[in-house]
Coordinates of C-alpha atoms and ligand atoms in Angstrom, one line a residue:
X158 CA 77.1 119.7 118.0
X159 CA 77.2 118.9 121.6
X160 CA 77.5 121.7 123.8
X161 CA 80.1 122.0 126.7
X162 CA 78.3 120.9 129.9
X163 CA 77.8 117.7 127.5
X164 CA 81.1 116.9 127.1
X165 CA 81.6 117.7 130.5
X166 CA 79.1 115.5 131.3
X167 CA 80.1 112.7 129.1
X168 CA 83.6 113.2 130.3
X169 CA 82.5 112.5 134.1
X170 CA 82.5 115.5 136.7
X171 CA 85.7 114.8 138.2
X172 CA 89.2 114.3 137.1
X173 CA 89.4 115.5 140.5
X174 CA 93.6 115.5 140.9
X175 CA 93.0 119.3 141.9
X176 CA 95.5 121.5 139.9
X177 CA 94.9 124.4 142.2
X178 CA 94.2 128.0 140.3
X179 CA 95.0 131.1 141.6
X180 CA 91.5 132.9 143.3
X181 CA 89.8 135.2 140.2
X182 CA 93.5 135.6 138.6
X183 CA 91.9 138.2 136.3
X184 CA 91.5 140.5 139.0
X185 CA 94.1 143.5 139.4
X186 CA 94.2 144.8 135.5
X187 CA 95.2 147.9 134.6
X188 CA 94.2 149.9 131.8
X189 CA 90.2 150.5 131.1
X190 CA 89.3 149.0 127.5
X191 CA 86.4 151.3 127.4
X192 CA 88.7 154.8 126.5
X193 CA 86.3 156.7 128.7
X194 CA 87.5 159.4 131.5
X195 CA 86.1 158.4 134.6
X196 CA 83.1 160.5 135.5
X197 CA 82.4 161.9 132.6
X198 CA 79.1 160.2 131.8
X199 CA 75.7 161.2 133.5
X200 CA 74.5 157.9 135.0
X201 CA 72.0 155.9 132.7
X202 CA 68.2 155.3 135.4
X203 CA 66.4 152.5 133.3
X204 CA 62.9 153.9 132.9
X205 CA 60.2 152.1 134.9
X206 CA 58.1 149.8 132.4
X207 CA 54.5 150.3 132.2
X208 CA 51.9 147.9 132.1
X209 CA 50.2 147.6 128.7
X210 CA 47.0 147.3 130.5
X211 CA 45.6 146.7 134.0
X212 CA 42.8 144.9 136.2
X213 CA 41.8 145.2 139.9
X214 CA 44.5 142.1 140.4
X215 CA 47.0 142.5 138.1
X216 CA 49.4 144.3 135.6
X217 CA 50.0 143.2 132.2
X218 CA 53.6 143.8 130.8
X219 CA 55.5 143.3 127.5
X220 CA 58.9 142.6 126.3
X221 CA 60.6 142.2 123.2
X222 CA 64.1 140.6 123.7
X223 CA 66.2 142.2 120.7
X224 CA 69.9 142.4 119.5
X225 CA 70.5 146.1 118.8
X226 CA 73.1 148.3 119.2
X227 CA 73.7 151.1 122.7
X228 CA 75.8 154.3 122.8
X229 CA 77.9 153.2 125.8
X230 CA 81.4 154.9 124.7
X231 CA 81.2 157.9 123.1
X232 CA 81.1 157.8 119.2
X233 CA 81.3 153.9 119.0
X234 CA 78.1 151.8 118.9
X235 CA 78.2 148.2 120.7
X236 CA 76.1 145.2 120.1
X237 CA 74.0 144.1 122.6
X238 CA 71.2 141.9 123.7
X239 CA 68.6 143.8 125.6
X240 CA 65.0 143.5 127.0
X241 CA 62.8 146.5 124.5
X242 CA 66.1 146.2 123.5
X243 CA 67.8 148.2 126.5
X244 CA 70.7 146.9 128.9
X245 CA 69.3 147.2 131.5
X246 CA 65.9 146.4 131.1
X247 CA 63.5 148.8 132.4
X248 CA 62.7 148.7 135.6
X249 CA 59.2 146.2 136.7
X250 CA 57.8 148.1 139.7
X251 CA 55.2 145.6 141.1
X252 CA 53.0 145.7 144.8
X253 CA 52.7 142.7 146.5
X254 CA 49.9 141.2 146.3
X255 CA 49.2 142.1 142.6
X256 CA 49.9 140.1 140.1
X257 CA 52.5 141.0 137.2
X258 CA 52.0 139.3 134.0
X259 CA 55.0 139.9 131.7
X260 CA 55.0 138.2 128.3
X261 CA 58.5 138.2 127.1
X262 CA 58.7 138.1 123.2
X263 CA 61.7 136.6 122.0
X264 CA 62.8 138.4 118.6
X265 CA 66.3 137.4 118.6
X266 CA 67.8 135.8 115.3
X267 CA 68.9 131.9 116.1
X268 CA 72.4 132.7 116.5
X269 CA 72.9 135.8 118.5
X270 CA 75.9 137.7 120.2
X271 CA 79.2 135.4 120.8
X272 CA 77.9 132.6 118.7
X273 CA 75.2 131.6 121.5
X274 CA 72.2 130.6 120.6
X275 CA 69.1 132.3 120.5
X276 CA 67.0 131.0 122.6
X277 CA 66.7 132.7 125.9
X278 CA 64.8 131.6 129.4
X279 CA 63.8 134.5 132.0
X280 CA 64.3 134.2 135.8
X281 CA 62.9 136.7 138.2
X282 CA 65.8 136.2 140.9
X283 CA 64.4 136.3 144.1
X284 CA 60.8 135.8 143.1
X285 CA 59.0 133.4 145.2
X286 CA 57.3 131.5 142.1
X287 CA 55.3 128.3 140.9
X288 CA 57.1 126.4 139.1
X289 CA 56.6 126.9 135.8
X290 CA 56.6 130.6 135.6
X291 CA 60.1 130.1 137.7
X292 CA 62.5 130.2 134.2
X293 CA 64.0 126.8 134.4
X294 CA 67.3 126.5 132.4
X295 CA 65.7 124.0 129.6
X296 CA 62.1 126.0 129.3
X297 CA 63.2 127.9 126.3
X298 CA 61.6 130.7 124.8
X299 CA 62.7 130.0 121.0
X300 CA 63.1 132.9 118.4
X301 CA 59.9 134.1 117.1
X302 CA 57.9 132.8 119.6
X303 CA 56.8 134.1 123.2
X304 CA 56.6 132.9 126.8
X305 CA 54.1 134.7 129.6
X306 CA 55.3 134.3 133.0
X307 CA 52.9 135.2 136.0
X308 CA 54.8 136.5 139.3
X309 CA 52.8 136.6 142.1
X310 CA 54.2 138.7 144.2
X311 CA 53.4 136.6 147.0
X312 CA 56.5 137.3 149.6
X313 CA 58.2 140.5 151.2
X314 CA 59.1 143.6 149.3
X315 CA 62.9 143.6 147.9
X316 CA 65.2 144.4 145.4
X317 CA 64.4 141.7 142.7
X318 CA 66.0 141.4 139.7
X319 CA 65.5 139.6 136.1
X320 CA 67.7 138.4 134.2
X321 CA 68.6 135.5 131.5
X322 CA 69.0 131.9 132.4
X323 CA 69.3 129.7 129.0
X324 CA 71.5 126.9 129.9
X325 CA 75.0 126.5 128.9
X326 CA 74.8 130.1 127.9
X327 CA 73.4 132.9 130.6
X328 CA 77.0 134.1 130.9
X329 CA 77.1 135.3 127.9
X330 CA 73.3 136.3 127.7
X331 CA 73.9 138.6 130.6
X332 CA 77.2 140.1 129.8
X333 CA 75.7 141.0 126.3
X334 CA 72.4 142.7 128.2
X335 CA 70.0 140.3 129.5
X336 CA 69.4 141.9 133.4
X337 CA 66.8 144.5 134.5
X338 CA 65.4 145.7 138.3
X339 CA 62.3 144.8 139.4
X340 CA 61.2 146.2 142.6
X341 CA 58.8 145.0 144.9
X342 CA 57.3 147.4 147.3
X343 CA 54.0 147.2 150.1
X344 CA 52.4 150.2 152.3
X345 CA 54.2 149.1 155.0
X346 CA 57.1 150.0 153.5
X347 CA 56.0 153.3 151.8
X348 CA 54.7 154.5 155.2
X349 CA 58.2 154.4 156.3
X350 CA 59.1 157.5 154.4
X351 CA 62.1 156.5 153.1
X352 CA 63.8 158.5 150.4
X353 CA 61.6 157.7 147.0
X354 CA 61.2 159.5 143.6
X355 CA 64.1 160.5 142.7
X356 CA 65.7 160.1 145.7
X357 CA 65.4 156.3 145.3
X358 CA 67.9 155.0 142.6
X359 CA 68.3 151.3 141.2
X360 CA 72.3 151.0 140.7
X361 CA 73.4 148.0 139.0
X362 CA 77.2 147.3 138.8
X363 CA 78.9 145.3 136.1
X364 CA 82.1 145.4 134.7
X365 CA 82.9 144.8 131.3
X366 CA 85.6 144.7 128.6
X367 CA 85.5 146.2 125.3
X368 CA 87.8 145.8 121.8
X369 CA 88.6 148.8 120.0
X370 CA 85.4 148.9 117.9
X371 CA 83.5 149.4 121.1
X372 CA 82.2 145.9 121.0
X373 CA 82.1 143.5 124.1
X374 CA 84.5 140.9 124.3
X375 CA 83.3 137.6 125.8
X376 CA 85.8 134.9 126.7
X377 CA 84.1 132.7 128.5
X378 CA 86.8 132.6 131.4
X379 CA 86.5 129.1 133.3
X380 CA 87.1 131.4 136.6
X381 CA 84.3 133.8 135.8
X382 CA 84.6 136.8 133.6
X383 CA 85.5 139.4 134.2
X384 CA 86.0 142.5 132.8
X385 CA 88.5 145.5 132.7
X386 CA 85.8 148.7 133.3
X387 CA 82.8 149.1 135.9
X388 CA 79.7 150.2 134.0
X389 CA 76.7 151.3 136.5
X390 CA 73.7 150.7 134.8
X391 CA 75.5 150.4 131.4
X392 CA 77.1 153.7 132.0
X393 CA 80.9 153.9 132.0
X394 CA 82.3 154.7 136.0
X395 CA 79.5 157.3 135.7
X396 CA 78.6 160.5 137.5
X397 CA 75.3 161.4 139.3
X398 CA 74.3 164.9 140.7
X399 CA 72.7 164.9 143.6
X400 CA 71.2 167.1 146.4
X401 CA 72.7 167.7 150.0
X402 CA 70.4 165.2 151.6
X403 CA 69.5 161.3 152.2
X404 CA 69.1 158.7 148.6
X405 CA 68.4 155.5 148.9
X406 CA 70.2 153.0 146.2
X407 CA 69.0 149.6 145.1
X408 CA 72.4 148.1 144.4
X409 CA 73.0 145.3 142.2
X410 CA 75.9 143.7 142.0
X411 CA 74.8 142.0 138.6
X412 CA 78.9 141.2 137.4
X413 CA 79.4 137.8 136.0
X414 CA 81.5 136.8 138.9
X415 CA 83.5 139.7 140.4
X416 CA 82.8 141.0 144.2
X417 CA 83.1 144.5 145.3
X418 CA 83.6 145.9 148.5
X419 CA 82.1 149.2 148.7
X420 CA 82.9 151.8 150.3
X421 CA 82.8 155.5 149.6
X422 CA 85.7 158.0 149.2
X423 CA 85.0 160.0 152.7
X424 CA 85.2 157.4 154.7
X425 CA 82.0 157.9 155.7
X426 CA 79.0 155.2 157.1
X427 CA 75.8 154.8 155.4
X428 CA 73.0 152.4 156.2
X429 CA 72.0 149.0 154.6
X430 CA 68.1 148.8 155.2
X431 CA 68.3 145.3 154.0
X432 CA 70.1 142.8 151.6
X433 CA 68.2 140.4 149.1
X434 CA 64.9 139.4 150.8
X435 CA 64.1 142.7 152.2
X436 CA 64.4 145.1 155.2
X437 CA 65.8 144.0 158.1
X438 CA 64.6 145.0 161.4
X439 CA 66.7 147.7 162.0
X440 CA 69.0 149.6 160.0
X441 CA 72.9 148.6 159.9
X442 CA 75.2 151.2 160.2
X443 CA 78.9 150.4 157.7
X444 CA 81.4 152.4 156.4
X445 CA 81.8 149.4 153.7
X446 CA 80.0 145.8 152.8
X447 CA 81.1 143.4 150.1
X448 CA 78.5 141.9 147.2
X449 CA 79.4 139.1 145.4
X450 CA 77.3 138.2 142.1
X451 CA 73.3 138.6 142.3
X452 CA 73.9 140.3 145.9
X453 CA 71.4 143.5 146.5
X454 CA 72.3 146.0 149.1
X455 CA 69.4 148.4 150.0
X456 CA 71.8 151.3 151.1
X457 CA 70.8 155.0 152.6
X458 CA 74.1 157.6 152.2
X459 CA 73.6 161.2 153.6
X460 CA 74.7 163.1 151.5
X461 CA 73.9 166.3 153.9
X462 CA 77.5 166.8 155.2
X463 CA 78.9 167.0 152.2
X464 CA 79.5 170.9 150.8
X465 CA 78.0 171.5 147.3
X466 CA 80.6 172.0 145.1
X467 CA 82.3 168.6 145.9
X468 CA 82.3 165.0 145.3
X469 CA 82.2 161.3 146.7
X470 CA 83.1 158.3 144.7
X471 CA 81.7 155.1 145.4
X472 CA 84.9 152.5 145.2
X473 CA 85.5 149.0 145.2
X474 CA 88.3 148.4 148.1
X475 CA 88.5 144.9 146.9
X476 CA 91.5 146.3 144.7
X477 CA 94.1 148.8 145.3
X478 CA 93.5 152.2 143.9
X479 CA 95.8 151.9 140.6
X480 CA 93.1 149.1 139.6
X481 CA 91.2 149.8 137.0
X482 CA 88.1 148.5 138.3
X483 CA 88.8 150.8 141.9
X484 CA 86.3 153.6 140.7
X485 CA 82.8 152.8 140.6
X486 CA 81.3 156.2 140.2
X487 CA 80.9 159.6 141.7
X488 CA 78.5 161.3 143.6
X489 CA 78.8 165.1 142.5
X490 CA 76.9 167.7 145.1
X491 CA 75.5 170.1 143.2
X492 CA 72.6 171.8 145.1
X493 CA 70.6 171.8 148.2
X494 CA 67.3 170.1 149.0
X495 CA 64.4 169.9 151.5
X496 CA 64.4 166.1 153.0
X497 CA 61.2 165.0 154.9
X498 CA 62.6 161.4 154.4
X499 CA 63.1 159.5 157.4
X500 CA 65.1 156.0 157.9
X501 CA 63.4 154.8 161.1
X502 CA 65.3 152.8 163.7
X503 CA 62.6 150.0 163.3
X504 CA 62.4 149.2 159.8
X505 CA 60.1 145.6 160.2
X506 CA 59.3 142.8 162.0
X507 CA 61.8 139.8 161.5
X508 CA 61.1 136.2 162.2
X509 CA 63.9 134.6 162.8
X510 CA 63.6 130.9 161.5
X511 CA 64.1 128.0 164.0
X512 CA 66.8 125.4 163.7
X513 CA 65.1 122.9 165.7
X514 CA 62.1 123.1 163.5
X515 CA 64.3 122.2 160.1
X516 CA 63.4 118.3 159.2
X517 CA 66.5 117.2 158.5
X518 CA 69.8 118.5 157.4
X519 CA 71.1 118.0 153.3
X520 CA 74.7 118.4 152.8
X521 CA 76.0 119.6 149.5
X522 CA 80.0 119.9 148.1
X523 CA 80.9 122.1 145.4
X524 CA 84.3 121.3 143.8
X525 CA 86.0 121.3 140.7
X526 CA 87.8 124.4 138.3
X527 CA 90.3 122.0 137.1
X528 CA 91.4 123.4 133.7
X529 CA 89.0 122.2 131.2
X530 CA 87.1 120.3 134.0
X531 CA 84.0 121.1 135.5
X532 CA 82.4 123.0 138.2
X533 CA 80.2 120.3 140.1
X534 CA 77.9 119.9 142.7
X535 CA 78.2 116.9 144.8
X536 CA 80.8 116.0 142.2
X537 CA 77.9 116.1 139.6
X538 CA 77.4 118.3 136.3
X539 CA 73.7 119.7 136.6
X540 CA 71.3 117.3 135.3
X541 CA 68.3 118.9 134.4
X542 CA 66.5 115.3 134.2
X543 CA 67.1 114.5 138.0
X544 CA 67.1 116.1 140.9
X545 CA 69.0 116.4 143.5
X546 CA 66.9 116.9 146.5
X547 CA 63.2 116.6 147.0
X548 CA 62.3 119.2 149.8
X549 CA 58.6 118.5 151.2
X550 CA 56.4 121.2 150.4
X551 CA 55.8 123.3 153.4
X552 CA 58.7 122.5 155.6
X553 CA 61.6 123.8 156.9
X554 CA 65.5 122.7 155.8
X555 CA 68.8 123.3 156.6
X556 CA 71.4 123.2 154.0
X557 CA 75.1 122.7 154.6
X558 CA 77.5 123.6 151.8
X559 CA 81.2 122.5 151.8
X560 CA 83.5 124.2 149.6
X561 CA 86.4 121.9 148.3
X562 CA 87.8 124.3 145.6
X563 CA 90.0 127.4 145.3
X564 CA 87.3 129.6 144.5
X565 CA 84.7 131.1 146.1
X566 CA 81.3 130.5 145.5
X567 CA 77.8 132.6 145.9
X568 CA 75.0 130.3 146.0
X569 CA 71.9 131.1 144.6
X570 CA 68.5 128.9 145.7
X571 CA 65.4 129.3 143.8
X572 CA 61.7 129.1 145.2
X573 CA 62.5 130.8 148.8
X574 CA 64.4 133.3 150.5
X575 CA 66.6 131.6 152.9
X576 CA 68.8 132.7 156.4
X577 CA 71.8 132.3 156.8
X578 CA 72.7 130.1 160.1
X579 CA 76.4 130.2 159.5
X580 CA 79.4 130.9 157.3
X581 CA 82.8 128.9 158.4
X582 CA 80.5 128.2 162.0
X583 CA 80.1 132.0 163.0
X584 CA 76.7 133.8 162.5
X585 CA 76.6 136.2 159.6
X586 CA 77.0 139.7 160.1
X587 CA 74.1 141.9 161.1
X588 CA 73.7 143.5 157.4
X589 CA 73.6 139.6 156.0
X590 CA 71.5 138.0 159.1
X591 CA 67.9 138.9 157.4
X592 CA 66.5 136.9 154.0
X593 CA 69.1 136.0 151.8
X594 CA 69.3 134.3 147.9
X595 CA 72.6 134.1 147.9
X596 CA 75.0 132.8 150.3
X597 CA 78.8 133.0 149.7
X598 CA 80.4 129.8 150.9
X599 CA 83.7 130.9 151.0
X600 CA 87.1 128.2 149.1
X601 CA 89.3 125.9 150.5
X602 CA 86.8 123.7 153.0
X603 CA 84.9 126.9 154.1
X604 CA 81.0 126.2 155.2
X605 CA 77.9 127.5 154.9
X606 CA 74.7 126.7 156.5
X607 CA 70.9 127.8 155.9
X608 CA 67.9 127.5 156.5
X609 CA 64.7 127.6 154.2
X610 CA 60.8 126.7 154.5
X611 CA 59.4 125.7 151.2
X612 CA 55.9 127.4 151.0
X613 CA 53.5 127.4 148.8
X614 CA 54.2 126.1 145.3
X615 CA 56.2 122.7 144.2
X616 CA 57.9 121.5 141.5
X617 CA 61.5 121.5 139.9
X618 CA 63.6 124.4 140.6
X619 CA 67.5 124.7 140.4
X620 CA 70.2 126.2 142.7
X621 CA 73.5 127.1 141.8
X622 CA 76.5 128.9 141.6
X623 CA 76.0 132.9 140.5
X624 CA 79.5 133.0 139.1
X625 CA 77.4 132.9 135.7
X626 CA 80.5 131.1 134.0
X627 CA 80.3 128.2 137.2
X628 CA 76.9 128.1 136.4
X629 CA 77.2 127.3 132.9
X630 CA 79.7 125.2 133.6
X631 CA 77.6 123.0 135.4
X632 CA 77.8 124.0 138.9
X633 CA 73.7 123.9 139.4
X634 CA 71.6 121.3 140.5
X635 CA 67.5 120.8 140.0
X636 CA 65.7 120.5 143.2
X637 CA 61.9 119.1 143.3
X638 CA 59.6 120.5 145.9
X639 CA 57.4 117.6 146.7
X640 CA 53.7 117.4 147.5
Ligands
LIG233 CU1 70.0 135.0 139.3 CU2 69.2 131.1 139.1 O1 69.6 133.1 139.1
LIG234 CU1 81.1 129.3 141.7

């Protein structure tokens, strides 16, 4: 049976009449399929994987990718795909400069969760990677077999993150389990002081919908899914007790396709130390910033002026506050604590890459999100046979994307962290002018320019659209770094 992004294909991108649809018209429900009070569940910390054995280089990891069952609403048990068979998967804590060798067992049956197949593909997004241990969308890891990927660890420290990327079928994969942290730390940075141990929490948001058996319901929305309840690392609009003093949070926003604009209850500023690539140079003081799908925000919050005894919630000021996906999750002081952490005004050095060092300029459209249509890129369905540019290994690009839909679109390049030069012609803000992965380029004509240097390993990679429901509806294209 052919699968969709075939029949798209054979059915030619366009069809490009544009009937116009309403931006994410699944936003703004009310009601939480889930049944769960909000903050009444202690916030799920995926536990940090360790290495099943280690050399002077490198760590060895396994996983076992398994269709199970978690306890995410009380007294109901939901299906899921996850990595050892948790969503999400533990957390990889790697060192730059070691290696980290994960063999990723596949030991799901041949048709798994929501009728998709089986077969899986890993990405480490953000990883700066060879080629062939990158995860491309046709390298399957079939059931009952394995696939060793070797991540080198060969770029800045950041919040990294895996997660599935089968073709046709990573919505699906992901909203079923299929995402963990990985986290990629140097000396530099731990001689910065900044909150760690359990003062440092990985926060991944994702929202979800449930049926009244407490299973996840999957409609592969040609918009994006999205759900009708905000899970934080799989954990209902949970609660987390903290101490009166600094955290830093490694936030995720790992939806399907659904921004957030965060922002917590008090009204009160906390810092973003960096964004997808790593820290910036200095910290950037908010009292909100917006993620859209795969963003990372490396936040600090204070919690020091805030009296034991009460609360914060983190929201999403995207919706109004009847929403159902307003309340993230709650901050609950409940003792004092001794904080030696420091976040220093000067967090690293920051290169700033040079336009008039960029070889040339590639200019890319992304259109389509007609009803039954497709989602294309230069008014092509990805093509995993041919790519669409051929970067020369070792230098420097500028890309220009044009939006021509009614959506908006986070773009996601593989192989190298990128800058952003421009978004509609102004500079980025300060919290998104450090490396990126993802650039939102926003609908109706909006632009977006960066620029990239493609270092160190060639072959085919793909970019695309991190709405995971544009992506498997073909809005990616295969890029070849060239010798
Ligand atoms: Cu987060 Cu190509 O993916
Ligand atoms: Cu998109």
């Amino acid at each position: 049976m052919a699968t969709r992004r075939e029949v798209l294909k054979a059915l030619g991108a366009a069809g490009a009449s544009a009937a116009l649809l309403p931006f994410n018209k699944a936003f703004g429900a009310s009601g939480d399929s889930s049944g769960v009070a909000s903050f009444t569940q202690p916030l799920n910390i995926p536990p940090v994987l360790t290495p099943s054995s280690s050399t002077s280089t490198a760590d060895y990891y396994d996983m076992q990718v398994m269709q199970t069952t978690a306890s995410i609403i009380p007294g109901k048990s939901t299906p899921i795909i996850g990595y050892n068979g948790m969503s999400p998967g533990p957390t990889i804590r790697a060192r730059v400069g070691r290696e980290a060798v994960v063999n990723f067992y596949n030991g799901l049956p041949a048709t798994t969760l929501g009728g998709t197949t089986g077969k899986i593909v890993t990405h480490l997004h953000g990883g700066h990677l060879p080629s062939e241990d990158d995860g491309f969308p046709t390298d399957y890891i079939n059931p009952g077999t394995n696939r060793t990927y070797t991540y080198p660890n060969n770029q800045l420290p950041s919040t990294l993150w895996y997660h599935d990327h089968t073709m046709d079928v990573t919505g699906p994969h992901v909203w079923y389990g299929l995402a963990g942290f990985y986290l990629l730390s140097d000396s530099i940075e731990d001689s910065l002081n900044l909150p760690s141990g359990n003062y440092e929490v990985p926060l991944v948001i994702q929202d979800r919908r449930f049926n009244s058996a407490g299973s996840l319901v999957y409609n592969k929305t040609m918009d994006g899914e999205t759900g009708d309840v905000v899970l934080v690392n799989a954990t209902v609009q949970p609660y987390l007790n903290v101490a009166k003093r600094k955290y830093r949070f490694r936030v995720l926003n790992g939806s399907n396709s659904r921004f957030y604009r965060l922002a917590l209850s008090n009204g009160a500023s906390f810092k973003v130390l960096g964004m997808e690539g790593g820290l910036l140079p200095a910290p950037v003081t908010v009292t909100s910033i917006t993620l859209a799908p795969a963003e990372r925000a490396d936040v600090v919050i204070d919690f020091s002026g805030t009296a034991v005894g009460s609360n914060v919630t983190l929201r999403n000021t995207l919706v109004g506050s009847t929403s159902s996906i307003y309340n993230i999750m709650r901050f609950n002081v409940t003792t004092t604590a001794t904080d030696t952490s420091a976040v220093p005004s000067s967090l690293r050095p920051f290169t700033k890459l040079n336009a008039a060092n960029a070889v040339l300029t590639r200019n890319f459209t992304l259109s389509g999100g007609m009803m039954g249509g497709a989602w294309t890129i230069n008014g092509a369905v990805f093509n995993e046979n041919s790519p669409i540019a051929t970067p020369k290994l070792g230098t420097t690009e500028i890309w220009r994307f044009t939006n021509q839909s009614m959506m908006d679109h986070p773009i996601h390049v593989h192989q190298t962290m990128f800058q952003i030069l421009d978004i509609n012609g102004n500079p980025p803000p300060a919290t998104h002018a450090g490396w990126k992965d993802t650039v939102v380029v926003p609908r109706q004509m909006g632009t977006a320019r960066i620029i990239a240097k493609f270092a160190d390993y060639a072959g085919k990679y793909v970019m695309h659209c991190h709405n995971l429901e544009h992506e498997d509806m073909a809005m990616m294209a295969r890029f070849d770094v060239v010798p």
